[in-house]
């Protein structure tokens, strides 16, 4: 047998097409046949859940719809789960966005999920929740929202002057925000700086998985109270509020695909170690 | 007025004054300074919105130039970019960004494309992990082991079969990763303070957009 054509060499050079096909299969099977395995709850998600359970009637939550079309499957379930839990305590919601795609993401979320929840609890637009739309300016806009929301918005997304919206009568600045939640694939440190560090507003973040390591120091220091780690965080929150949804369905996909990548990683390294003497 | 005064001195004075007002607003509880700071924040939001319009004009100019000159082999993409740009602009301005027409083109063009880009990276990542994560040295062995633990710990199925992997992952994230990132964040914070002072005192002039200003 050719010395370079042993099984150990082949293990290191499996064509990527095979890996791709196996990955696709590993994603489709759990979607067709969900396993429903138990999901361990992280301390970061539990913090957010506990914080939501401290809400009182009429408390105001600012929810930043800052995700784009690329992360709908991650952030929409998270935002729906937060809203579902908070609404059961009678909290009010101000939705807004610093991402140009935010308004369309909000409308999609309302159509698909939130409207039925609002209807169930008798929530009325303008009285109990409002959407202010997109504001440009990134961190400058956040600073303005924290110090006086009327400097950033003069009307809501649908053109109603902010002073004519009943919910906004008593919502002016950081003192009126009981908590903020931002859902983003980007960098949410600016929310921490402008809302928590400056004014001590309870700040929750639902980020993409790759951002979680960056944010753990903020969570450990208490500057971020609750931290949802991508689709896992959303799934954990769905489990905690006893309303499993789309995020929970995705966790089986993660299981299969992660284990497949692990198997390939192990095979590549076994082959590498067993052929080391040849080098 | 000399060029030096207009291009360098006046912008540096404006930067210094604006910076001091914003710092003063936080440290001094003076109503007039707070009002001034609020106005500056509003200007910032307006300028950001204006810069988006300016960026749009820049996109048009650059891509029209590329099409005219037939630059490179990808000038056809410039035509496609401008077509989509004007399609969204015309529908958005003509019917409104809340209209069914705008929602339709967003849902059928941008959403599927954006939704594809992010998950597509999974395939490249999986392939990269398989090909590059090799136990070549002692550091690489640590890299491979930690990577393998994180892969398995992020699979809820493995958490059910090998429960100790969950506290192990938590330890890596809460102790090792947090400690490393905290050091990085402190470094960034100190660097930002130093850079802020350099900008305020005119020692750093890159924000003026001209290297010769330094």
Tab-separated table of C-alpha atoms in Angstrom:
chain	number	residue	atom	x	y	z
A	1	UNK	CA	0.000	0.000	0.000
A	2	UNK	CA	1.206	3.484	-0.855
A	3	UNK	CA	2.669	5.027	2.312
A	4	UNK	CA	0.727	8.273	1.716
A	5	UNK	CA	-2.544	6.510	1.024
A	6	UNK	CA	-3.248	4.811	4.346
A	7	UNK	CA	-6.503	5.248	6.213
A	8	UNK	CA	-4.764	7.672	8.616
A	9	UNK	CA	-3.841	9.961	5.716
A	10	UNK	CA	-7.334	9.727	4.311
A	11	UNK	CA	-8.781	10.725	7.677
A	12	UNK	CA	-6.916	14.027	7.377
A	13	UNK	CA	-8.090	14.771	3.871
A	14	UNK	CA	-11.783	14.009	3.660
A	15	UNK	CA	-13.228	16.167	0.848
A	16	UNK	CA	-15.072	19.198	2.174
A	17	UNK	CA	-18.080	18.300	0.011
A	18	UNK	CA	-18.635	15.214	2.178
A	19	UNK	CA	-18.472	17.344	5.329
A	20	UNK	CA	-20.965	19.830	3.821
A	21	UNK	CA	-23.408	17.073	2.824
A	22	UNK	CA	-23.206	15.465	6.261
A	23	UNK	CA	-23.734	18.878	7.887
A	24	UNK	CA	-26.873	19.478	5.843
A	25	UNK	CA	-28.179	16.025	6.795
A	26	UNK	CA	-27.328	16.653	10.450
A	27	UNK	CA	-29.456	19.805	10.330
A	28	UNK	CA	-32.433	18.388	8.478
A	29	UNK	CA	-32.912	15.201	10.549
A	30	UNK	CA	-33.422	16.912	13.943
A	31	UNK	CA	-35.782	19.441	12.350
A	32	UNK	CA	-37.908	16.551	11.032
A	33	UNK	CA	-37.598	14.424	14.161
A	34	UNK	CA	-36.974	16.694	17.189
A	35	UNK	CA	-35.415	14.929	20.163
A	36	UNK	CA	-36.514	17.405	22.816
A	37	UNK	CA	-33.487	16.746	25.012
A	38	UNK	CA	-33.186	18.666	28.308
A	39	UNK	CA	-31.434	21.991	27.973
A	40	UNK	CA	-29.023	23.117	30.722
A	41	UNK	CA	-29.789	26.684	31.832
A	42	UNK	CA	-26.840	29.068	32.033
A	43	UNK	CA	-26.395	31.507	34.916
A	44	UNK	CA	-26.512	34.424	32.456
A	45	UNK	CA	-29.969	33.446	31.172
A	46	UNK	CA	-31.208	32.756	34.692
A	47	UNK	CA	-30.162	36.316	35.664
A	48	UNK	CA	-32.322	37.759	32.922
A	49	UNK	CA	-35.250	35.525	33.872
A	50	UNK	CA	-34.952	36.515	37.544
A	51	UNK	CA	-34.769	40.185	36.592
A	52	UNK	CA	-37.928	39.895	34.461
A	53	UNK	CA	-39.681	38.358	37.453
A	54	UNK	CA	-39.058	41.508	39.487
A	55	UNK	CA	-41.104	43.656	37.108
A	56	UNK	CA	-44.177	45.447	38.378
A	57	UNK	CA	-47.264	46.751	36.642
A	58	UNK	CA	-46.631	49.890	34.562
A	59	UNK	CA	-42.850	49.325	34.522
A	60	UNK	CA	-41.387	50.450	31.200
A	61	UNK	CA	-38.985	48.338	29.165
A	62	UNK	CA	-37.018	49.748	26.246
A	63	UNK	CA	-36.479	46.970	23.695
A	64	UNK	CA	-33.923	47.716	20.979
A	65	UNK	CA	-34.848	45.772	17.845
A	66	UNK	CA	-31.312	45.917	16.487
A	67	UNK	CA	-31.107	42.647	14.642
A	68	UNK	CA	-31.142	42.166	10.894
A	69	UNK	CA	-32.553	39.565	8.552
A	70	UNK	CA	-29.472	37.384	9.070
A	71	UNK	CA	-30.236	36.669	12.711
A	72	UNK	CA	-34.036	36.490	12.805
A	73	UNK	CA	-33.937	32.897	14.019
A	74	UNK	CA	-31.737	33.944	16.959
A	75	UNK	CA	-33.173	37.252	18.102
A	76	UNK	CA	-36.862	37.116	17.310
A	77	UNK	CA	-37.511	34.171	19.693
A	78	UNK	CA	-35.507	35.977	22.389
A	79	UNK	CA	-37.493	39.196	22.062
A	80	UNK	CA	-40.785	37.306	21.971
A	81	UNK	CA	-39.835	35.330	25.105
A	82	UNK	CA	-38.828	38.501	26.993
A	83	UNK	CA	-42.055	40.234	25.955
A	84	UNK	CA	-44.144	37.203	26.920
A	85	UNK	CA	-42.653	37.015	30.395
A	86	UNK	CA	-42.711	40.780	31.014
A	87	UNK	CA	-46.281	41.185	29.804
A	88	UNK	CA	-47.481	38.735	32.430
A	89	UNK	CA	-46.354	41.287	35.045
A	90	UNK	CA	-48.137	44.150	33.290
A	91	UNK	CA	-44.991	45.873	31.975
A	92	UNK	CA	-45.196	48.401	29.120
A	93	UNK	CA	-42.944	48.300	26.072
A	94	UNK	CA	-41.153	50.916	24.027
A	95	UNK	CA	-39.649	49.276	20.932
A	96	UNK	CA	-37.025	51.198	18.983
A	97	UNK	CA	-34.055	50.523	16.748
A	98	UNK	CA	-30.589	51.767	15.909
A	99	UNK	CA	-30.366	49.366	12.955
A	100	UNK	CA	-31.845	50.339	9.589
A	101	UNK	CA	-33.378	46.860	9.261
A	102	UNK	CA	-35.017	47.170	12.698
A	103	UNK	CA	-38.425	48.512	11.586
A	104	UNK	CA	-38.982	45.622	9.189
A	105	UNK	CA	-37.809	43.130	11.817
A	106	UNK	CA	-40.257	44.642	14.309
A	107	UNK	CA	-43.192	44.448	11.908
A	108	UNK	CA	-42.375	40.853	11.054
A	109	UNK	CA	-42.140	39.927	14.743
A	110	UNK	CA	-45.463	41.601	15.550
A	111	UNK	CA	-47.218	39.865	12.655
A	112	UNK	CA	-45.792	36.435	13.411
A	113	UNK	CA	-45.712	36.365	17.209
A	114	UNK	CA	-46.398	39.475	19.257
A	115	UNK	CA	-49.855	40.478	18.003
A	116	UNK	CA	-51.419	37.299	19.400
A	117	UNK	CA	-49.681	37.910	22.742
A	118	UNK	CA	-50.801	41.564	22.829
A	119	UNK	CA	-54.366	40.498	21.963
A	120	UNK	CA	-54.349	37.828	24.675
A	121	UNK	CA	-53.424	40.407	27.327
A	122	UNK	CA	-55.565	43.182	25.850
A	123	UNK	CA	-52.578	45.385	25.057
A	124	UNK	CA	-53.293	48.397	22.848
A	125	UNK	CA	-50.807	50.206	20.612
A	126	UNK	CA	-49.976	53.595	22.090
A	127	UNK	CA	-51.407	52.715	25.495
A	128	UNK	CA	-49.296	49.700	26.393
A	129	UNK	CA	-46.657	49.455	23.699
A	130	UNK	CA	-45.222	51.686	21.033
A	131	UNK	CA	-42.695	51.466	18.217
A	132	UNK	CA	-40.579	54.537	17.657
A	133	UNK	CA	-38.703	53.314	14.591
A	134	UNK	CA	-35.100	53.791	13.540
A	135	UNK	CA	-32.783	56.504	14.773
A	136	UNK	CA	-29.390	57.254	13.199
A	137	UNK	CA	-26.339	58.225	15.199
A	138	UNK	CA	-25.322	55.016	16.955
A	139	UNK	CA	-23.877	55.820	20.406
A	140	UNK	CA	-24.757	59.522	20.136
A	141	UNK	CA	-28.376	58.505	19.636
A	142	UNK	CA	-28.192	56.166	22.639
A	143	UNK	CA	-26.837	59.003	24.778
A	144	UNK	CA	-29.722	61.185	23.630
A	145	UNK	CA	-32.303	58.457	24.332
A	146	UNK	CA	-30.857	57.988	27.815
A	147	UNK	CA	-30.841	61.686	28.688
A	148	UNK	CA	-34.059	62.742	26.896
A	149	UNK	CA	-35.828	60.474	24.437
A	150	UNK	CA	-37.519	63.477	22.793
A	151	UNK	CA	-34.191	64.718	21.491
A	152	UNK	CA	-33.910	61.509	19.441
A	153	UNK	CA	-37.568	60.996	18.465
A	154	UNK	CA	-40.261	63.551	17.756
A	155	UNK	CA	-42.835	61.000	16.562
A	156	UNK	CA	-43.327	57.247	16.403
A	157	UNK	CA	-42.700	55.007	13.396
A	158	UNK	CA	-46.201	55.647	12.044
A	159	UNK	CA	-45.917	59.434	12.290
A	160	UNK	CA	-47.860	60.107	15.498
A	161	UNK	CA	-46.208	62.905	17.512
A	162	UNK	CA	-44.580	61.399	20.585
A	163	UNK	CA	-46.440	63.800	22.897
A	164	UNK	CA	-49.777	62.514	21.568
A	165	UNK	CA	-48.973	58.913	22.549
A	166	UNK	CA	-50.468	58.090	25.979
A	167	UNK	CA	-47.681	55.665	26.933
A	168	UNK	CA	-45.017	58.277	26.218
A	169	UNK	CA	-46.545	60.917	28.514
A	170	UNK	CA	-44.513	59.583	31.428
A	171	UNK	CA	-41.528	58.293	29.485
A	172	UNK	CA	-38.859	60.942	29.145
A	173	UNK	CA	-35.423	59.788	30.237
A	174	UNK	CA	-33.372	57.147	32.052
A	175	UNK	CA	-35.352	57.664	35.260
A	176	UNK	CA	-38.445	56.308	33.502
A	177	UNK	CA	-36.777	53.198	32.033
A	178	UNK	CA	-37.030	50.242	34.383
A	179	UNK	CA	-34.872	48.121	32.117
A	180	UNK	CA	-33.507	48.012	28.618
A	181	UNK	CA	-32.977	44.967	26.446
A	182	UNK	CA	-30.901	45.096	23.291
A	183	UNK	CA	-30.917	42.384	20.648
A	184	UNK	CA	-27.962	42.674	18.325
A	185	UNK	CA	-25.332	40.780	16.363
A	186	UNK	CA	-23.007	43.744	16.766
A	187	UNK	CA	-21.229	45.227	19.734
A	188	UNK	CA	-23.581	46.240	22.584
A	189	UNK	CA	-20.958	47.860	24.841
A	190	UNK	CA	-22.325	51.295	23.927
A	191	UNK	CA	-25.663	50.363	25.573
A	192	UNK	CA	-23.778	49.430	28.746
A	193	UNK	CA	-21.859	52.727	28.672
A	194	UNK	CA	-24.847	54.984	28.028
A	195	UNK	CA	-27.536	53.318	30.138
A	196	UNK	CA	-25.900	51.318	32.917
A	197	UNK	CA	-22.565	52.994	33.585
A	198	UNK	CA	-24.003	56.528	33.399
A	199	UNK	CA	-27.439	56.064	34.938
A	200	UNK	CA	-27.578	52.578	36.464
A	201	UNK	CA	-30.452	51.381	34.252
A	202	UNK	CA	-30.829	47.592	34.364
A	203	UNK	CA	-29.348	46.431	31.060
A	204	UNK	CA	-29.926	43.085	29.363
A	205	UNK	CA	-28.255	41.921	26.166
A	206	UNK	CA	-29.189	39.241	23.662
A	207	UNK	CA	-26.130	38.884	21.442
A	208	UNK	CA	-24.771	36.523	18.813
A	209	UNK	CA	-22.753	33.580	20.110
A	210	UNK	CA	-19.457	35.052	18.906
A	211	UNK	CA	-19.963	38.184	21.015
A	212	UNK	CA	-20.608	36.362	24.288
A	213	UNK	CA	-16.944	36.071	25.399
A	214	UNK	CA	-16.530	39.858	24.963
A	215	UNK	CA	-19.530	40.524	27.175
A	216	UNK	CA	-18.871	38.104	30.013
A	217	UNK	CA	-16.721	40.630	31.946
A	218	UNK	CA	-19.656	43.086	31.853
A	219	UNK	CA	-21.994	40.377	33.133
A	220	UNK	CA	-19.530	39.360	35.848
A	221	UNK	CA	-19.249	42.995	36.988
A	222	UNK	CA	-23.048	43.436	37.030
A	223	UNK	CA	-23.087	46.068	34.298
A	224	UNK	CA	-25.074	43.626	32.179
A	225	UNK	CA	-27.711	41.947	34.338
A	226	UNK	CA	-28.946	39.300	31.923
A	227	UNK	CA	-27.065	37.929	28.939
A	228	UNK	CA	-28.692	35.691	26.350
A	229	UNK	CA	-26.115	33.741	24.376
A	230	UNK	CA	-27.447	33.577	20.812
A	231	UNK	CA	-29.987	30.911	19.935
A	232	UNK	CA	-29.040	28.943	23.065
A	233	UNK	CA	-29.922	31.850	25.317
A	234	UNK	CA	-33.259	32.309	23.577
A	235	UNK	CA	-33.964	28.570	23.890
A	236	UNK	CA	-33.045	28.586	27.577
A	237	UNK	CA	-35.400	31.506	28.204
A	238	UNK	CA	-38.178	29.728	26.295
A	239	UNK	CA	-37.678	26.725	28.579
A	240	UNK	CA	-37.671	28.895	31.713
A	241	UNK	CA	-40.918	30.647	30.793
A	242	UNK	CA	-42.402	27.251	29.863
A	243	UNK	CA	-43.181	28.332	26.321
A	244	UNK	CA	-40.867	26.314	24.036
A	245	UNK	CA	-40.758	27.799	20.562
A	246	UNK	CA	-38.545	28.140	17.528
A	247	UNK	CA	-35.291	28.568	19.494
A	248	UNK	CA	-35.787	25.281	21.355
A	249	UNK	CA	-36.323	23.520	18.023
A	250	UNK	CA	-32.926	24.802	16.882
A	251	UNK	CA	-31.020	23.289	19.809
A	252	UNK	CA	-31.289	19.760	18.382
A	253	UNK	CA	-29.765	21.093	15.163
A	254	UNK	CA	-26.873	22.501	17.197
A	255	UNK	CA	-26.427	19.147	18.935
A	256	UNK	CA	-26.147	17.151	15.733
A	257	UNK	CA	-24.002	19.645	13.796
A	258	UNK	CA	-21.610	20.292	16.718
A	259	UNK	CA	-21.110	16.584	17.327
A	260	UNK	CA	-20.469	16.045	13.620
A	261	UNK	CA	-17.805	18.774	13.578
A	262	UNK	CA	-16.301	17.255	16.737
A	263	UNK	CA	-16.125	13.834	15.047
A	264	UNK	CA	-14.329	15.366	12.058
A	265	UNK	CA	-11.978	17.259	14.385
A	266	UNK	CA	-11.178	14.039	16.232
A	267	UNK	CA	-10.651	12.057	13.020
A	268	UNK	CA	-8.327	14.679	11.581
A	269	UNK	CA	-6.227	14.743	14.746
A	270	UNK	CA	-6.107	10.950	15.147
A	271	UNK	CA	-4.849	10.692	11.578
A	272	UNK	CA	-2.361	13.510	12.196
A	273	UNK	CA	-0.976	11.962	15.395
A	274	UNK	CA	-0.659	8.453	13.919
A	275	UNK	CA	1.246	9.713	10.875
A	276	UNK	CA	3.511	12.036	12.872
A	277	UNK	CA	6.497	9.669	12.662
A	278	UNK	CA	6.515	10.026	8.870
A	279	UNK	CA	7.232	13.745	9.122
B	1	UNK	CA	-7.540	83.510	6.799
B	2	UNK	CA	-4.620	81.198	6.366
B	3	UNK	CA	-5.113	77.599	5.293
B	4	UNK	CA	-3.527	76.417	8.545
B	5	UNK	CA	-6.097	78.334	10.587
B	6	UNK	CA	-9.100	77.050	8.621
B	7	UNK	CA	-7.926	73.464	8.153
B	8	UNK	CA	-6.324	72.796	11.484
B	9	UNK	CA	-6.649	75.363	14.244
B	10	UNK	CA	-10.401	76.083	14.041
B	11	UNK	CA	-11.417	72.352	13.824
B	12	UNK	CA	-9.162	71.559	16.803
B	13	UNK	CA	-10.723	74.403	18.836
B	14	UNK	CA	-14.235	73.161	17.941
B	15	UNK	CA	-13.262	69.600	18.916
B	16	UNK	CA	-11.853	70.832	22.226
B	17	UNK	CA	-14.925	72.924	23.072
B	18	UNK	CA	-17.415	70.189	22.149
B	19	UNK	CA	-15.405	67.603	24.097
B	20	UNK	CA	-15.202	69.817	27.173
B	21	UNK	CA	-18.958	70.553	27.049
B	22	UNK	CA	-19.744	66.823	26.918
B	23	UNK	CA	-17.348	66.079	29.782
B	24	UNK	CA	-18.605	69.109	31.739
B	25	UNK	CA	-22.211	67.979	31.342
B	26	UNK	CA	-21.371	64.811	33.263
B	27	UNK	CA	-19.156	66.232	35.975
B	28	UNK	CA	-20.792	69.659	36.486
B	29	UNK	CA	-24.527	69.783	37.155
B	30	UNK	CA	-25.008	73.139	35.381
B	31	UNK	CA	-28.294	73.580	33.501
B	32	UNK	CA	-26.862	75.691	30.661
B	33	UNK	CA	-24.094	73.155	29.973
B	34	UNK	CA	-26.612	70.305	30.007
B	35	UNK	CA	-28.814	72.148	27.499
B	36	UNK	CA	-25.817	72.764	25.273
B	37	UNK	CA	-24.820	69.090	25.498
B	38	UNK	CA	-28.370	68.034	24.556
B	39	UNK	CA	-28.223	70.295	21.503
B	40	UNK	CA	-24.882	68.782	20.492
B	41	UNK	CA	-26.374	65.296	20.790
B	42	UNK	CA	-29.227	66.372	18.500
B	43	UNK	CA	-26.725	67.750	15.994
B	44	UNK	CA	-24.915	64.419	16.153
B	45	UNK	CA	-28.100	62.512	15.274
B	46	UNK	CA	-28.917	64.920	12.436
B	47	UNK	CA	-25.351	64.701	11.091
B	48	UNK	CA	-25.469	60.896	11.245
B	49	UNK	CA	-28.710	60.883	9.244
B	50	UNK	CA	-27.177	63.370	6.793
B	51	UNK	CA	-24.066	61.224	6.427
B	52	UNK	CA	-26.248	58.306	5.336
B	53	UNK	CA	-27.579	60.473	2.507
B	54	UNK	CA	-24.042	61.542	1.689
B	55	UNK	CA	-22.973	57.900	1.658
B	56	UNK	CA	-25.754	57.095	-0.791
B	57	UNK	CA	-24.584	59.831	-3.169
B	58	UNK	CA	-21.025	58.517	-2.828
B	59	UNK	CA	-22.164	54.995	-3.733
B	60	UNK	CA	-23.876	56.309	-6.876
B	61	UNK	CA	-20.880	58.398	-7.985
B	62	UNK	CA	-18.317	55.632	-7.418
B	63	UNK	CA	-20.333	52.920	-9.112
B	64	UNK	CA	-21.338	55.054	-12.097
B	65	UNK	CA	-17.609	55.781	-12.547
B	66	UNK	CA	-16.799	52.064	-12.381
B	67	UNK	CA	-19.426	51.251	-14.996
B	68	UNK	CA	-18.231	54.014	-17.322
B	69	UNK	CA	-14.596	52.911	-17.080
B	70	UNK	CA	-15.453	49.171	-17.159
B	71	UNK	CA	-13.135	48.816	-14.147
B	72	UNK	CA	-11.940	45.299	-13.383
B	73	UNK	CA	-14.023	42.259	-14.138
B	74	UNK	CA	-16.756	42.963	-11.656
B	75	UNK	CA	-18.235	46.190	-13.036
B	76	UNK	CA	-21.382	44.234	-13.890
B	77	UNK	CA	-21.974	43.933	-10.158
B	78	UNK	CA	-21.955	47.731	-9.986
B	79	UNK	CA	-24.922	47.781	-12.396
B	80	UNK	CA	-26.742	45.272	-10.229
B	81	UNK	CA	-25.901	47.257	-7.079
B	82	UNK	CA	-27.295	50.468	-8.579
B	83	UNK	CA	-30.400	48.670	-9.838
B	84	UNK	CA	-31.183	47.295	-6.368
B	85	UNK	CA	-30.257	50.634	-4.774
B	86	UNK	CA	-32.732	52.551	-6.948
B	87	UNK	CA	-35.382	49.825	-6.681
B	88	UNK	CA	-35.406	50.046	-2.882
B	89	UNK	CA	-35.158	53.844	-2.922
B	90	UNK	CA	-37.985	54.366	-5.411
B	91	UNK	CA	-40.323	51.866	-3.757
B	92	UNK	CA	-39.431	53.135	-0.269
B	93	UNK	CA	-39.894	56.815	-1.124
B	94	UNK	CA	-42.820	56.252	-3.500
B	95	UNK	CA	-44.930	53.885	-1.406
B	96	UNK	CA	-43.402	54.339	2.049
B	97	UNK	CA	-41.212	51.992	4.052
B	98	UNK	CA	-44.259	50.478	5.801
B	99	UNK	CA	-46.055	49.726	2.517
B	100	UNK	CA	-46.789	46.158	1.387
B	101	UNK	CA	-44.693	46.826	-1.753
B	102	UNK	CA	-41.578	47.709	0.242
B	103	UNK	CA	-42.141	44.854	2.682
B	104	UNK	CA	-42.548	42.479	-0.272
B	105	UNK	CA	-39.236	43.369	-1.922
B	106	UNK	CA	-37.502	43.299	1.454
B	107	UNK	CA	-38.933	39.892	2.308
B	108	UNK	CA	-38.146	38.421	-1.103
B	109	UNK	CA	-34.707	39.947	-1.772
B	110	UNK	CA	-32.843	41.180	1.283
B	111	UNK	CA	-34.172	38.813	3.889
B	112	UNK	CA	-33.324	35.534	2.103
B	113	UNK	CA	-29.899	36.857	1.094
B	114	UNK	CA	-29.021	38.074	4.591
B	115	UNK	CA	-30.461	34.904	6.053
B	116	UNK	CA	-28.191	32.864	3.799
B	117	UNK	CA	-24.965	34.770	4.403
B	118	UNK	CA	-24.748	34.091	8.144
B	119	UNK	CA	-25.524	30.348	8.136
B	120	UNK	CA	-23.318	29.840	5.051
B	121	UNK	CA	-20.324	30.763	7.178
B	122	UNK	CA	-21.045	27.647	9.253
B	123	UNK	CA	-19.877	25.432	6.398
B	124	UNK	CA	-16.620	27.331	5.976
B	125	UNK	CA	-16.063	27.329	9.731
B	126	UNK	CA	-16.668	23.588	9.969
B	127	UNK	CA	-14.251	22.949	7.118
B	128	UNK	CA	-11.660	25.311	8.644
B	129	UNK	CA	-11.918	23.608	12.052
B	130	UNK	CA	-11.414	20.188	10.462
B	131	UNK	CA	-8.423	21.270	8.378
B	132	UNK	CA	-6.559	23.637	10.685
B	133	UNK	CA	-7.179	22.388	14.248
B	134	UNK	CA	-4.223	19.994	14.419
B	135	UNK	CA	-2.248	19.064	17.554
B	136	UNK	CA	1.039	20.306	16.041
B	137	UNK	CA	2.528	21.792	19.228
B	138	UNK	CA	1.826	21.973	22.957
B	139	UNK	CA	-0.086	25.271	22.495
B	140	UNK	CA	-2.044	23.785	19.606
B	141	UNK	CA	-2.967	20.772	21.765
B	142	UNK	CA	-4.525	23.125	24.342
B	143	UNK	CA	-6.307	24.940	21.510
B	144	UNK	CA	-7.721	21.671	20.139
B	145	UNK	CA	-8.813	20.385	23.561
B	146	UNK	CA	-10.588	23.632	24.512
B	147	UNK	CA	-12.201	23.808	21.061
B	148	UNK	CA	-13.429	20.219	21.400
B	149	UNK	CA	-14.854	20.875	24.882
B	150	UNK	CA	-16.713	23.958	23.646
B	151	UNK	CA	-18.075	22.092	20.621
B	152	UNK	CA	-19.425	19.297	22.789
B	153	UNK	CA	-20.663	21.560	25.586
B	154	UNK	CA	-22.629	23.604	23.044
B	155	UNK	CA	-24.437	20.449	21.973
B	156	UNK	CA	-27.269	19.962	24.509
B	157	UNK	CA	-27.283	16.248	23.661
B	158	UNK	CA	-23.777	15.882	25.107
B	159	UNK	CA	-24.813	17.817	28.210
B	160	UNK	CA	-27.395	15.103	28.787
B	161	UNK	CA	-24.934	12.236	28.219
B	162	UNK	CA	-21.799	13.765	29.837
B	163	UNK	CA	-23.106	16.174	32.520
B	164	UNK	CA	-19.636	17.231	33.823
B	165	UNK	CA	-18.953	18.943	30.480
B	166	UNK	CA	-21.388	21.766	31.363
B	167	UNK	CA	-19.557	22.959	34.526
B	168	UNK	CA	-16.282	22.545	32.628
B	169	UNK	CA	-17.538	24.839	29.875
B	170	UNK	CA	-18.836	27.300	32.491
B	171	UNK	CA	-15.434	27.334	34.165
B	172	UNK	CA	-13.657	28.021	30.851
B	173	UNK	CA	-16.082	30.831	30.001
B	174	UNK	CA	-16.454	32.397	33.458
B	175	UNK	CA	-12.828	32.192	34.581
B	176	UNK	CA	-10.417	31.846	31.664
B	177	UNK	CA	-12.323	33.750	28.970
B	178	UNK	CA	-13.632	36.448	31.322
B	179	UNK	CA	-10.165	37.043	32.773
B	180	UNK	CA	-8.583	37.340	29.323
B	181	UNK	CA	-11.276	39.658	27.979
B	182	UNK	CA	-11.240	41.780	31.117
B	183	UNK	CA	-7.553	42.451	30.534
B	184	UNK	CA	-8.245	43.323	26.894
B	185	UNK	CA	-11.128	45.623	27.888
B	186	UNK	CA	-9.009	47.424	30.487
B	187	UNK	CA	-6.339	47.955	27.850
B	188	UNK	CA	-8.929	49.298	25.409
B	189	UNK	CA	-10.357	51.566	28.104
B	190	UNK	CA	-7.000	53.066	29.009
B	191	UNK	CA	-6.136	53.465	25.331
B	192	UNK	CA	-9.446	55.210	24.681
B	193	UNK	CA	-8.841	57.690	27.518
B	194	UNK	CA	-5.369	58.508	26.199
B	195	UNK	CA	-6.680	58.838	22.635
B	196	UNK	CA	-9.539	61.035	23.878
B	197	UNK	CA	-7.134	63.439	25.547
B	198	UNK	CA	-4.880	63.482	22.493
B	199	UNK	CA	-7.867	64.382	20.286
B	200	UNK	CA	-9.082	67.061	22.721
B	201	UNK	CA	-5.672	68.713	22.878
B	202	UNK	CA	-5.067	68.539	19.148
B	203	UNK	CA	-2.263	65.995	19.302
B	204	UNK	CA	-4.286	63.496	17.279
B	205	UNK	CA	-5.725	64.957	14.079
B	206	UNK	CA	-6.659	61.880	12.045
B	207	UNK	CA	-10.365	62.749	12.560
B	208	UNK	CA	-9.790	65.885	10.476
B	209	UNK	CA	-9.356	63.574	7.507
B	210	UNK	CA	-5.901	64.771	6.467
B	211	UNK	CA	-2.656	63.140	7.392
B	212	UNK	CA	-0.692	66.296	6.635
B	213	UNK	CA	-2.602	68.026	9.445
B	214	UNK	CA	-0.492	66.083	11.911
